[in-house]
Amino acid sequence: MGAAIHGDCPGIGDACAMSEFFTRLRYFFRPRPSSDLDDELQFHLEEATQANIAAGMTPEEARRQARIDFGGMESAREQTYAQRPGWWMETVLQDVRYALRGFRRNSIFTITVVATLTLGIGATTAVFSVVDPILFRPLPYAHADRLVSVGLVQSLETQEFTLGGFFFDWQRNQKPFEALTSEGAVSRECDLTERNPEQLHCMPVLRNFLTTLGVAPILGRNFSAVEMRSNGPDVAMISYALWKSRFNRSPKVLNQLIDIDGSQVRVIGVLPESFELPDLQPADVLMPLALDEAQQHIVNGSIGFPMRTFARLKPGVSIAQARTEFAPLFNDIQRIIPPQLRRSFQTDFHLRIRSLRDRQMQDASLIAWVLLGSVLAVLLIVCANVASLLMAHGATRRRELAVRAALGASRVRLARQALVEAFLLSIAATVAGCILAEVLLRIFIAIAPASIPFLAQAHLDLRIILFTVIVSVVCGALFGLASVLQKPSWRPQNDRTVASGSLAKIRQWLVIGQIAASVVLLTGGLLFLRSFWNLQHQQMGMRTQNTITVTVTLPHQNYDTAERQMAFFLQFENLLRFAPGVNSVAASDSVPPDPGHQIFFSSIATATRPATLGRTGGLVSSRLVSPKYFRTLGIPVIEGRGFQLDDVNSSEHFVVLSKQLATRLFPGKNAVGDRLQFHINADVGKVNTPWYTVAGVAANVKNDGLAGPEEPEYYLLRRDRAEDWSDNYRRTEVFILRTTLPPDVISRWIRAQVAKLDPIVLVNIETLTQRVSTMAARPRFETALVGFFAATGLLIALLGLYGIVAFIAIQRTQEIGVRMALGATRFNILRLILWQGGRLIMGGGLLGLGIALALARVLKGMLFSIGPYDPLSFLSVAILLGVVALSATLIPARRAMYIDPMEALRHE
């Protein structure tokens, strides 16, 4: 029979293989010849019957024995088809058609499964797209796993830095690295003044900067040795974005002169499109960091140019080994440190070497792992829910499967059918899940803060889609197997009896797992919610409503002296005083809750307390403000007075202290009238500040971000003297306006006035409420996402709980009828069903609370004014779960109460 089907191959080699391939295709696409096959099987059955008659059997006995020897017709038909080429394709297509018919008959079940699975796959894919660039994105450097950040950290600077005074010694004497290179500590704002002026970010780098990173210009060349000299030619490499926007990607940009900060600079190269600085600072232009090594070693109070340093590890050298080998060079820094600074160096400075990925991501990695864990918990709940639904659906089909098994279907055949059904559901959910993931991803990016790196670059790419497909296939396999764990048998009594078999236990454990995962998500979500509430409703110490901030940045080439900067800012401030709807105007170098400039408490001297060497007592913030600063922001002056207009022209120096700083400097007495001095460089023997008279004491203000503690602070008056403007190296001033007009109206007026004064001056206008809200964007984002996952997980878990309790109630219909016939009341029935659901709720709740307690410490650094083991949060989750879950259980339980005993006893 097999030979008749296959035939003989007419060719040899490739010709035979091609013939076999087309034969399989022909048989695959040709309609199944069921009538021919039935005729052939009937022929063989008749032949066997005739042989038995010839052996002396009666016709009835001969036919019976022939059927016994031949086996079932369905089984024979399946075995015969198994001999045909492409038979498995036909079988799979038959399973697909059968599954689709079944889905159409059970449309509510199908929609529920696909919708649930779509939510899980969509949320998982979207969040994986968000965390992928943070946790798994390959860095745009050659062998990026060997790149590290190297430098010192201390109280005032928690990011690694180096100084020219010891960098060259490090570079020359280090052993664990193939190369050591540096960039400037911060990218400076520079002005491109040709044609349409625009402000850029320029970063000075060493000659080996790109080669250490494993990056080469896509156009042009790197810096030469001559160009790295202090008196070398002015050259630059520009970013791909600048090349595209400014020069239309023209190769003629090479050797072209561009005007930066009033100087002619020659373009020698274009950076790759994917290039980014290792510390993620913005950079439109790279320029030579021309350092004279001999000058960097001067010890008279200066220890060199501040830089950020990066290195490439030698093959096989770990970060821990690099720290050990580098330690002697770190200890040797004391040789160039002034003696009076060495003690503080030993206690406050530390060497740090960490991977470049850790340097870039920092605390963003933690929230990324939290989000990934949250969405995986949702996916776990979804998988458990769908598996439970499929198992319950399989239980209702037990009679159908038993009939198919009795007709000759093997267990493998039934398992394949179940897997095909599960895969079809998974495929449909995958397509819908990808669409949902794209929608969710756009929402996440829209509400995400800029402080989370690379989030704006998140998108669905081939890797993400492959991840989605893998998740779908795995889920499909698990769901399909869950439906065929038990061999079907013809036992009708199983259909309406208590679900006490292995599958029932598995379904109950799945519900317990869903509830436990929901408790973990709810606990995290509630902790984040309470933390965000505390953050949003804390006392700021100032007025934020109806207050606008105007940040003005002057271009370098036109305002390169303190006198020019002062003239522009005073003229602009005078214009703002006459702005429509403006009640008060003040100026400052910064605005809370942003931190101001910081010094150490130990560097402040009073008449009875001299400044001390070292860096002790914590940090103190400072701001340089105009006279109406306190009035405009609504900061109360609780002792003495604030600054007055007459103080602007006075030769005397005044200071206003925060209440916290006044209490520390002058404990138990009124600070007004006392004097103090700021020894900014006391450690190196320099005192360059005058004595200040305390004019007043102001209330404490939130001045270290929203999540940081309030720091002691002092305010200096910015007078109409150039000496008070000489430290404004960023050429930036913030003007604060209290106004009665809508922000958009006053913004248009301000921009028009700035354009009249100087059209190339940059202006940023926002309300103080927006400024504070922007600082809360990251915790708001974290809270929204974790809360969304918690609510989603709870909803799906409750649906699973409702389904299992309803299924139990249906399974026990006959038992309920018997109980009611024997005298059980409806309350007894209600208690019976509620107990079934209550055990699941209690088991899942206790398991979830235990897991939540074990994981809560991970969130410690992400919470504000609340501990990770907050009793109220855990108690609230328990109460919420109990109320909502019992409500979901009560619906099927109440339905079971009103079962008619006579109908239940007739129920089959």
CSV table of C-alpha atoms in Angstrom, one decimal, residues 58 86 165 172 297 375 484 525 573 577 623 676 729 746 804 844 846 887-888 896:
chain,number,residue,atom,x,y,z
A,58,THR,CA,-19.8,-18.8,9.3
A,86,GLY,CA,3.1,15.3,3.8
A,165,GLY,CA,47.8,67.0,38.7
A,172,ARG,CA,52.0,56.6,32.6
A,297,HIS,CA,51.8,69.5,38.4
A,375,VAL,CA,5.5,42.7,34.4
A,484,VAL,CA,-3.8,16.8,28.5
A,525,GLY,CA,2.3,49.5,44.2
A,573,GLU,CA,15.3,92.6,35.3
A,577,ARG,CA,9.3,94.9,36.6
A,623,ARG,CA,22.4,81.1,46.6
A,676,LEU,CA,30.6,85.1,59.8
A,729,TYR,CA,30.8,81.3,34.6
A,746,ILE,CA,3.3,86.5,30.0
A,804,ILE,CA,-12.4,28.4,39.8
A,844,GLY,CA,-2.4,32.9,48.3
A,846,LEU,CA,-0.2,34.5,53.2
A,887,SER,CA,-16.7,39.8,46.6
A,888,ALA,CA,-15.5,37.8,43.6
A,896,ALA,CA,-25.2,28.1,44.2
